[in-house]
CSV table of C-alpha atoms and ligand atoms in Angstrom, one decimal:
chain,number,residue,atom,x,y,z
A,1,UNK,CA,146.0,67.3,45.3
A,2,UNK,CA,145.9,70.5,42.8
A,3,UNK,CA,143.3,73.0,43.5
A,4,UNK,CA,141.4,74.5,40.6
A,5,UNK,CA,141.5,78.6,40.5
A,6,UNK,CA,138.0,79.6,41.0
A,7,UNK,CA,136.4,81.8,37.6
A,8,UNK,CA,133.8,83.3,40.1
A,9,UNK,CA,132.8,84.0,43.3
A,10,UNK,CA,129.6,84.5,45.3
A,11,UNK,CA,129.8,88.1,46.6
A,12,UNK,CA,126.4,88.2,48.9
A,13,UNK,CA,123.6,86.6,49.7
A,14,UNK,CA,120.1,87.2,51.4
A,15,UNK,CA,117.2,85.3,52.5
A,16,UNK,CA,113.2,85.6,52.8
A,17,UNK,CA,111.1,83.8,55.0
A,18,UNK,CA,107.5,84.3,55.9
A,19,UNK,CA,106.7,85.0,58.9
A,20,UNK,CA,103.3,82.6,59.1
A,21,UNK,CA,105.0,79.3,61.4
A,22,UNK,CA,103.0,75.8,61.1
A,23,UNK,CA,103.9,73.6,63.6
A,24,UNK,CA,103.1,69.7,63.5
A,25,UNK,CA,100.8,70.0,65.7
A,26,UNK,CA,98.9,72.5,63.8
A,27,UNK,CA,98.5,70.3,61.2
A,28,UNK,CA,97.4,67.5,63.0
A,29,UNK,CA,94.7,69.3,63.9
A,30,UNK,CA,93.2,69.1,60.6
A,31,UNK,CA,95.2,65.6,59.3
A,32,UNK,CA,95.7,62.3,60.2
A,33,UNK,CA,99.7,63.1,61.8
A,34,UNK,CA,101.0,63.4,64.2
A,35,UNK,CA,104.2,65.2,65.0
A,36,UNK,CA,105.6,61.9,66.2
A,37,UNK,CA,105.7,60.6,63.2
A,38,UNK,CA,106.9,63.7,61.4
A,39,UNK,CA,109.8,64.4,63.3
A,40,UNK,CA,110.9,60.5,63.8
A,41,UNK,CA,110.6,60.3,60.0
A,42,UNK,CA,111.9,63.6,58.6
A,43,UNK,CA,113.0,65.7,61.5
A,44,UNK,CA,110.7,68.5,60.8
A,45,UNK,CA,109.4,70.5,63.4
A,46,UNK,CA,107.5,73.3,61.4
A,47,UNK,CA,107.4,75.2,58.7
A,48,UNK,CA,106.8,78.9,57.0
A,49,UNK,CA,103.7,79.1,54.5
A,50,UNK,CA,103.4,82.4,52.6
A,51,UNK,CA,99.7,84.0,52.8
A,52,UNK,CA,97.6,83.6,49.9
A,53,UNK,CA,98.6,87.2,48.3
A,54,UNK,CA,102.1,86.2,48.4
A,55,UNK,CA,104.2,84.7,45.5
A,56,UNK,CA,106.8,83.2,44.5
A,57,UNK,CA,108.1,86.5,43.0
A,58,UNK,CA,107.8,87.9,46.3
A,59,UNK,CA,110.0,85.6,48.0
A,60,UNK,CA,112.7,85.9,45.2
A,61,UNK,CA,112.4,89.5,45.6
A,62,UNK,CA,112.8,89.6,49.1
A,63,UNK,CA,115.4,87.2,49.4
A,64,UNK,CA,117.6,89.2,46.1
A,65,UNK,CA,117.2,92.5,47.7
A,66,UNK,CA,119.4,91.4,50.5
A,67,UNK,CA,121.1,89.5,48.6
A,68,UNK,CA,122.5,92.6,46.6
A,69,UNK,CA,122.8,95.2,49.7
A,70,UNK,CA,125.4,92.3,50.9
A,71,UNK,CA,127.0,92.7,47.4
A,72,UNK,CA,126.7,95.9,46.9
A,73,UNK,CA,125.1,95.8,43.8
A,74,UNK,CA,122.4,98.2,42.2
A,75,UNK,CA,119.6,96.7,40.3
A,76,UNK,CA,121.3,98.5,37.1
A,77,UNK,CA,124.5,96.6,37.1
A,78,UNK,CA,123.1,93.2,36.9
A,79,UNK,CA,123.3,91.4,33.3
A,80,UNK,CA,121.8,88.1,34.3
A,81,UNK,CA,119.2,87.2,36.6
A,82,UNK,CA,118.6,82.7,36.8
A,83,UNK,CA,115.6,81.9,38.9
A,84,UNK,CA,115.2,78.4,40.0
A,85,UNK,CA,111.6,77.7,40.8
A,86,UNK,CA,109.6,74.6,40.6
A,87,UNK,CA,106.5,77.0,41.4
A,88,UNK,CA,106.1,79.8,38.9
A,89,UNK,CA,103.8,82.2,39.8
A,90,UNK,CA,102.2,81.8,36.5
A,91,UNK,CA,102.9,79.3,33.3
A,92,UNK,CA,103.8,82.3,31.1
A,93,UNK,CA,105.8,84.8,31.4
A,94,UNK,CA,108.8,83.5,33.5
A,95,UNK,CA,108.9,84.5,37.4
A,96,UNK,CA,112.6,86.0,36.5
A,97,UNK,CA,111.1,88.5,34.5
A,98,UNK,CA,108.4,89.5,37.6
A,99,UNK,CA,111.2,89.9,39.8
A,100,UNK,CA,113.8,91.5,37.3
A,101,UNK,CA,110.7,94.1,37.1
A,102,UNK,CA,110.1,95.0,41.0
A,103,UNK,CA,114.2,94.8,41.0
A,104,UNK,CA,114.6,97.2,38.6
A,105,UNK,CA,117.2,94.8,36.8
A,106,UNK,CA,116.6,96.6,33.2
A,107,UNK,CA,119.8,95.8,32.2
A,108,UNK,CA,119.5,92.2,33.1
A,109,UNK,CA,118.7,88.8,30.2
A,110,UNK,CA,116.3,87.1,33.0
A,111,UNK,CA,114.8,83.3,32.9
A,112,UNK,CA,113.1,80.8,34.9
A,113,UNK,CA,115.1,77.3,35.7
A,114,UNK,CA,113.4,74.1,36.2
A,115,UNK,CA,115.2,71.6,38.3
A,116,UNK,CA,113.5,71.2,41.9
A,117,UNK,CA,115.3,71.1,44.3
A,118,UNK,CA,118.9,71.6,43.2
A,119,UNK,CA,117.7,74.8,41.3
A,120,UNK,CA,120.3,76.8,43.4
A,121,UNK,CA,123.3,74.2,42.6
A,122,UNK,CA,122.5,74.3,38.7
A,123,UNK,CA,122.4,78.2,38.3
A,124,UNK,CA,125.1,78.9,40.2
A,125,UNK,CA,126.5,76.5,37.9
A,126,UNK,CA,124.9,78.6,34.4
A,127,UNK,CA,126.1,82.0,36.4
A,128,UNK,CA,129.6,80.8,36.2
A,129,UNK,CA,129.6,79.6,32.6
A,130,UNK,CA,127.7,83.0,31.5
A,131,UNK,CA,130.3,85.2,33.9
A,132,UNK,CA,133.2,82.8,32.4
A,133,UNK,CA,131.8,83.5,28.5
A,134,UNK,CA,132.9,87.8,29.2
A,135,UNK,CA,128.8,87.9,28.6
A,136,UNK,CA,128.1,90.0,31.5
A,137,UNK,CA,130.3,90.9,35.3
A,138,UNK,CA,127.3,90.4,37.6
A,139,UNK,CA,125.0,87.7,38.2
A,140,UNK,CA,122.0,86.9,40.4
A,141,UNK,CA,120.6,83.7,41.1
A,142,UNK,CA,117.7,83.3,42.8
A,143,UNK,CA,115.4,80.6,44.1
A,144,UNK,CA,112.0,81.4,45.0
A,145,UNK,CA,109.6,78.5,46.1
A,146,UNK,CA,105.9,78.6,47.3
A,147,UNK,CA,105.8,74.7,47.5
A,148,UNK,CA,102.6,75.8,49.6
A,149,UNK,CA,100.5,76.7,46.7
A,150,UNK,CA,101.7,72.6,44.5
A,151,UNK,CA,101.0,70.2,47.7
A,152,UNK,CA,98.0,68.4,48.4
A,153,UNK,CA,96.9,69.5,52.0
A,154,UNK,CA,94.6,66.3,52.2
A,155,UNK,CA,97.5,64.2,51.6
A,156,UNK,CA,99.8,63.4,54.7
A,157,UNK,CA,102.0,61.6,52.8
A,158,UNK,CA,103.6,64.8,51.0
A,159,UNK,CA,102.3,68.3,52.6
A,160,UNK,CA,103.8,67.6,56.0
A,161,UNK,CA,107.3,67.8,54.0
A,162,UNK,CA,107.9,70.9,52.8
A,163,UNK,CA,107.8,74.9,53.2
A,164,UNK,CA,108.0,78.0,51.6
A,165,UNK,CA,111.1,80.5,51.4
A,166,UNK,CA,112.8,82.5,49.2
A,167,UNK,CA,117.4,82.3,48.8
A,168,UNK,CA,119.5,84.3,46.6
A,169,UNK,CA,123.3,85.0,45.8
A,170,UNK,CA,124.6,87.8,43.6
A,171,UNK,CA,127.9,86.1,41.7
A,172,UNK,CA,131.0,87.6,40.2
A,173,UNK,CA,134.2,86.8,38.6
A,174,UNK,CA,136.4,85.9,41.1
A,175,UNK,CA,139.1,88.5,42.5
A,176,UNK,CA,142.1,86.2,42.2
A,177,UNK,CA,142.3,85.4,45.9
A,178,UNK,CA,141.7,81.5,45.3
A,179,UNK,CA,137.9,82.0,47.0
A,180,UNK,CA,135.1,81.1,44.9
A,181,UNK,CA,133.7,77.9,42.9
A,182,UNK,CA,135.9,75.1,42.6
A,183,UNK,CA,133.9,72.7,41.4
A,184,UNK,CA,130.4,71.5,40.2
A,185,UNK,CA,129.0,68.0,39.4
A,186,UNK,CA,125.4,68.1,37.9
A,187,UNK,CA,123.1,65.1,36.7
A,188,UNK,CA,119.8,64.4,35.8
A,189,UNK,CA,118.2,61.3,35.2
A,190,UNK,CA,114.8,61.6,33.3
A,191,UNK,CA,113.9,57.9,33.3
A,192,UNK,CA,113.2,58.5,36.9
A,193,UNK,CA,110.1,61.7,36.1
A,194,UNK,CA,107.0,60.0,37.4
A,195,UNK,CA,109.3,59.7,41.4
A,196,UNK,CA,107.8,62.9,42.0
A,197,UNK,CA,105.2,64.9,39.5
A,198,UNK,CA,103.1,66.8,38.9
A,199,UNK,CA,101.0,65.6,35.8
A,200,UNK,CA,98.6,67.5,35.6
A,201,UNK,CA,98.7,72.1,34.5
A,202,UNK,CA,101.1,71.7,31.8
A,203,UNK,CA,100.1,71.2,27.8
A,204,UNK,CA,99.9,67.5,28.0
A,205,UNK,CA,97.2,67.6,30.4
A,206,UNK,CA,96.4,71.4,30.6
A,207,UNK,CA,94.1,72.1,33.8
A,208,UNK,CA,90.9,70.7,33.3
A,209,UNK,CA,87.8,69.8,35.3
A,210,UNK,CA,88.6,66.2,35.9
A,211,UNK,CA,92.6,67.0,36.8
A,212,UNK,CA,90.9,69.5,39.6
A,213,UNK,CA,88.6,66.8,40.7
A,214,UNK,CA,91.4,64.1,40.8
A,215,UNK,CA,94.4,66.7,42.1
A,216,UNK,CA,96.4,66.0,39.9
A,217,UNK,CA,98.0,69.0,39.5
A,218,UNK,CA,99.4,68.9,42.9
A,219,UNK,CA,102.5,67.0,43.9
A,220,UNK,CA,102.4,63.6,43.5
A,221,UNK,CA,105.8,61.6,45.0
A,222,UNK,CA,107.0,58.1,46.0
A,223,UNK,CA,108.7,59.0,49.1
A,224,UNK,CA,110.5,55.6,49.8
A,225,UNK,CA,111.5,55.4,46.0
A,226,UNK,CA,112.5,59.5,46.1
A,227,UNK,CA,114.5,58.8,49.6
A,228,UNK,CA,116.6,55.6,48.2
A,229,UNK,CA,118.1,57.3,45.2
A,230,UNK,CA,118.4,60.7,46.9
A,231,UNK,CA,120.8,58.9,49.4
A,232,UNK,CA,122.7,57.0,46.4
A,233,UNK,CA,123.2,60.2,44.6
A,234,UNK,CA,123.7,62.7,46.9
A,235,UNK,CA,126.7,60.4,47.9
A,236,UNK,CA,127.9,60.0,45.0
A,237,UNK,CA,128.1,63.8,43.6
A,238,UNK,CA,129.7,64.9,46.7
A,239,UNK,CA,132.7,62.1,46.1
A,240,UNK,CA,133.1,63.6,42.3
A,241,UNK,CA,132.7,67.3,43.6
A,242,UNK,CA,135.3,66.7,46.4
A,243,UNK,CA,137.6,65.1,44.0
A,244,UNK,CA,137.1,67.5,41.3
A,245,UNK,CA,138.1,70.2,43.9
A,246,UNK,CA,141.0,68.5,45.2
A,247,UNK,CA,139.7,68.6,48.7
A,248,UNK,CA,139.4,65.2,50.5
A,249,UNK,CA,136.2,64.9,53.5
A,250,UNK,CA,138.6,66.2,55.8
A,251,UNK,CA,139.3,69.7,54.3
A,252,UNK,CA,135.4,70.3,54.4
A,253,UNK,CA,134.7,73.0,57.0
A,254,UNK,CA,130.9,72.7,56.4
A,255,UNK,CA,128.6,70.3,54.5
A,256,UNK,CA,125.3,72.1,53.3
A,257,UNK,CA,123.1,69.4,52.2
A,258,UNK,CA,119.5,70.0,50.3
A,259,UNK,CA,117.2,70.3,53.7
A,260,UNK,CA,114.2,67.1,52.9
A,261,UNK,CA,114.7,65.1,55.9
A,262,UNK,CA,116.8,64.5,58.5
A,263,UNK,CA,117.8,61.0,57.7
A,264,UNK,CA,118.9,61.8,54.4
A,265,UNK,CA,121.2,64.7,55.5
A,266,UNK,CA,122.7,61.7,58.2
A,267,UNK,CA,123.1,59.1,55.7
A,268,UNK,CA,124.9,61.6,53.0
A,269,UNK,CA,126.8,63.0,55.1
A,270,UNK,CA,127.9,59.8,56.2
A,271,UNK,CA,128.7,58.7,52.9
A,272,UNK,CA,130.7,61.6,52.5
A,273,UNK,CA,133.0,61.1,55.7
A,274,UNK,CA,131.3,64.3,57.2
A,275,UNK,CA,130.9,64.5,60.9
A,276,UNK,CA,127.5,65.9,61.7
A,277,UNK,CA,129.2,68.5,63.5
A,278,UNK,CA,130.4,70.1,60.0
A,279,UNK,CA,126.5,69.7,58.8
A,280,UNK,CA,124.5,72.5,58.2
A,281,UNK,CA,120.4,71.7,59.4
A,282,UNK,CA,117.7,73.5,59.5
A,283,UNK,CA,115.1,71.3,58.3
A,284,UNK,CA,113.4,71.0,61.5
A,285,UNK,CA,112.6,74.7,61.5
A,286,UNK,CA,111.7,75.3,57.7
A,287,UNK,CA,110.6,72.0,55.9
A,288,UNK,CA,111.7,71.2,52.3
A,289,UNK,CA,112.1,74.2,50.1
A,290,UNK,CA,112.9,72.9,46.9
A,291,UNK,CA,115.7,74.6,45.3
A,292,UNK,CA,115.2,77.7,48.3
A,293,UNK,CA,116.5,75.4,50.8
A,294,UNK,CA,120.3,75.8,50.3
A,295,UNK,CA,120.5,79.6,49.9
A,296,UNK,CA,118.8,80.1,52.8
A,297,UNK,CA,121.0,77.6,54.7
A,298,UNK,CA,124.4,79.9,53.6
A,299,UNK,CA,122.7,83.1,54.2
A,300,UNK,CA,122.0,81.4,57.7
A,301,UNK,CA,125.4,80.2,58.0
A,302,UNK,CA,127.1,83.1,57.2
A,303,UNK,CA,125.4,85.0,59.7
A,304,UNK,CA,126.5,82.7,62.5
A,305,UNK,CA,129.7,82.8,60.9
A,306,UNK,CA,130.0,79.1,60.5
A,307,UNK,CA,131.4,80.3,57.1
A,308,UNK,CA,134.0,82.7,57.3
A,309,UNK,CA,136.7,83.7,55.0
A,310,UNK,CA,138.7,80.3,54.1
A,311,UNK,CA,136.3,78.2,54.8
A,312,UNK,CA,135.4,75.2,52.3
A,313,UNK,CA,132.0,74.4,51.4
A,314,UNK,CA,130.3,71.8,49.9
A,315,UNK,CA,126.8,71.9,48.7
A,316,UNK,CA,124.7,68.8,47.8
A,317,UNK,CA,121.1,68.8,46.6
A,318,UNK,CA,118.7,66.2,44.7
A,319,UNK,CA,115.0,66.5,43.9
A,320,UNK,CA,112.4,65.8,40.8
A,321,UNK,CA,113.1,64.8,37.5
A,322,UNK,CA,115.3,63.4,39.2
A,323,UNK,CA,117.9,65.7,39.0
A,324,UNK,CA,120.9,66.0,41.6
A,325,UNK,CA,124.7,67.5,41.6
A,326,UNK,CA,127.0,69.0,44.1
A,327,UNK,CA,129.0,72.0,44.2
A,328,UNK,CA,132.5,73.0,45.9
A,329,UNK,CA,133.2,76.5,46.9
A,330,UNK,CA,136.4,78.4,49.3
A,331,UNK,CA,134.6,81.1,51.0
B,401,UT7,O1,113.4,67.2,47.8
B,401,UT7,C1,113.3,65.8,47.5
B,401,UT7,C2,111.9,65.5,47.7
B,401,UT7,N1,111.5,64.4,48.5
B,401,UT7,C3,112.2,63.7,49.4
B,401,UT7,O2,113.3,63.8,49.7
B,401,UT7,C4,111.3,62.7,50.1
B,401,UT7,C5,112.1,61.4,50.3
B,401,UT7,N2,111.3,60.5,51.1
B,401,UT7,C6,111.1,60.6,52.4
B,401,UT7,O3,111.5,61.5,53.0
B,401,UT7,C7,110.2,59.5,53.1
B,401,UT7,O4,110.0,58.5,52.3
B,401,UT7,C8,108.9,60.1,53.7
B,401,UT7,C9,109.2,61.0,54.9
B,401,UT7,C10,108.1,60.8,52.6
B,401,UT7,C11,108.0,58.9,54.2
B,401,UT7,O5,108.7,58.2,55.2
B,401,UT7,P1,108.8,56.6,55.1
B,401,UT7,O6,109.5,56.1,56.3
B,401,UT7,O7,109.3,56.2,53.8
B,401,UT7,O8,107.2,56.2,55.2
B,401,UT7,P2,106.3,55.4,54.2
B,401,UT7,O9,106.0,56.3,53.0
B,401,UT7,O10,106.8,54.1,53.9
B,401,UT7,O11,105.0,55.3,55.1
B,401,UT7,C12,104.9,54.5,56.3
B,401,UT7,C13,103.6,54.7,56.9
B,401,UT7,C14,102.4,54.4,56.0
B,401,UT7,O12,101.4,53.7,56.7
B,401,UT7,P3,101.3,52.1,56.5
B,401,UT7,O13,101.0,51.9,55.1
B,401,UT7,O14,102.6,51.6,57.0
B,401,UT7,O15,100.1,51.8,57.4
B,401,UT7,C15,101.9,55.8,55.6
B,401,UT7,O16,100.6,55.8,55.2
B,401,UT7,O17,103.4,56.0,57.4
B,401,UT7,C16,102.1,56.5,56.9
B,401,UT7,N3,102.2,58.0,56.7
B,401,UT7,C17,101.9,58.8,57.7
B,401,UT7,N4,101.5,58.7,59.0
B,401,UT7,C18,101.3,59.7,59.7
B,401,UT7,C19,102.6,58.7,55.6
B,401,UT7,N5,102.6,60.0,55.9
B,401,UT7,C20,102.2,60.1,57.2
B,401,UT7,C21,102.0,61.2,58.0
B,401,UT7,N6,101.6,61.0,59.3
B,401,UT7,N7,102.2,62.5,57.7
């Protein structure tokens, strides 16, 4: 099969993770769980939660810092700053432009990106199409997620499942080497909205007395709904990412999947004709993130060199609106 020559390449990456760990068990102290049925239904052990005086911004700052020390990069030299969030610090103006000010990124065009959880898979996505336009040589792309501060903590059914954290990736045009991004595979699928929503904040229904009374500007999902077409499409993109890359299962050195639950990761992977023992998890330890959830896993990765030079990657992700895609990459 022909390989595609990668346009850019990801150049560093850094994490940020709070320190504050929930465990299960804390939480059953104050819900009706137990950490038997967490971890037999999502494999989650526990989770980071960011104090009340820290945002979203802080996360993405935290997590970009190191991400551009691994680079190399100083604030001044990048021209494009994406930050995937599906928890703004505030409506107006964008978290981007919050952290492209405690960066020091003058230099940079920054904007917020709405797509849940495969935030990170889209913008690495945009970086390359910017990059690949001659409209700037750096990018950063960040994802910064205090799902925290959007969950209902009297409702089991959601705010056992996820955590905060903060990923990020500084992106270049690729040296020529063959390493970078080989191929991407996004969809959405806005017939699907009300899966997981949060209808109330926004200018249909701006905050209101009654939407505090009823919650329902928190997170609202239908988790068996949510976990059915997560498993269909997460399948599916990695088949048309993998073929798009010319790499068959086999050639995958390591399969980063979006970190929900446990039995998602095993049924994508095995849809994908991935052993476990190429998987990347860490969803006992952190939660869901949203889109933060695969940066952190690389930057994790990395570190324990389960990536090294050579090595290809595939990334998967899915989450609200529904939105989903997958994502190729020769290390
Ligand atoms: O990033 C993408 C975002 N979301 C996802 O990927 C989530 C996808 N969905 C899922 O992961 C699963 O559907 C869940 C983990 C959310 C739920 O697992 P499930 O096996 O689909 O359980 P269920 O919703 O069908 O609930 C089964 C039972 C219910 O009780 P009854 O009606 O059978 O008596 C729930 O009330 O489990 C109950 N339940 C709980 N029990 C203890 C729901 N949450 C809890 C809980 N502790 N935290």
């Amino acid at each position: 099969m022909k390989k595609p020559k990668p346009l850019v390449e990801i150049a560093g990456t850094g994490r940020f993770l709070p320190d504050n760990v929930v465990t299960n068990e804390d939480l059953a102290k104050s819900l009706n769980t137990s950490d038997e049925w967490i971890r037999s239904r999502t494999g989650i052990r526990e989770r980071r939660i960011a104090p009340d005086d820290m945002g979203a911004a802080d996360l993405g700052t935290g997590a970009a810092r190191k991400a551009m020390r691994s680079a190399g990069v100083e604030p001044g030299e990048i021209d494009v700053l994406i930050v995937a969030t599906a928890t703004p610090d505030r409506l107006l103006p964008s978290t981007a432009c919050d952290i492209q000010a405690r960066l020091g990124a003058s230099n940079a065009v920054a904007f917020d990106l709405v797509a849940a959880c495969s935030g990170f898979i889209y913008g690495l996505t945009l970086a390359e199409g910017y990059l690949t336009a001659g409209r700037g040589e750096v990018a950063l792309v960040v994802s910064a997620e205090k799902m925290s501060s959007i969950v209902d903590w009297e409702d089991r059914s959601t705010c056992v499942l996820f955590g905060d954290g903060g990923g990020a990736a500084v992106v270049r045009p690729a040296g020529g080497s063959g390493r970078g991004i080989l191929s991407s595979h996004l969809r959405s699928d806005g017939n699907l909205s009300e899966l997981l929503v949060r209808p109330a904040g926004g200018a249909l229904h701006p905050m209101s007395h009654a939407a505090l009374d009823e919650k329902t500007h928190l997170v609202r999902m239908k988790g068996r709904e949510v976990f059915k077409h997560a498993v269909r499409n997460m399948a599916e993109a990695c088949d048309h990412a993998l073929q798009a890359a010319g790499l068959t299962p086999d050639d995958v050195d390591l399969l980063i999947p979006h970190q929900a639950n446990m039995r998602i990761i095993e049924s994508t992977a095995k849809h994908a004709g991935i052993d476990m023992d190429r998987v990347y998890v860490n969803v006992e330890r952190y939660g869901n993130m949203s889109s933060a959830t695969i940066p952190i896993a690389i930057d994790e990765a990395l570190e324990k060199r389960l990536i090294v030079p050579g090595s290809n990657v595939l990334l998967v992700a899915f989450g609200a609106g529904l939105t989903w895609g997958a994502m190729a990459l020769r290390w």
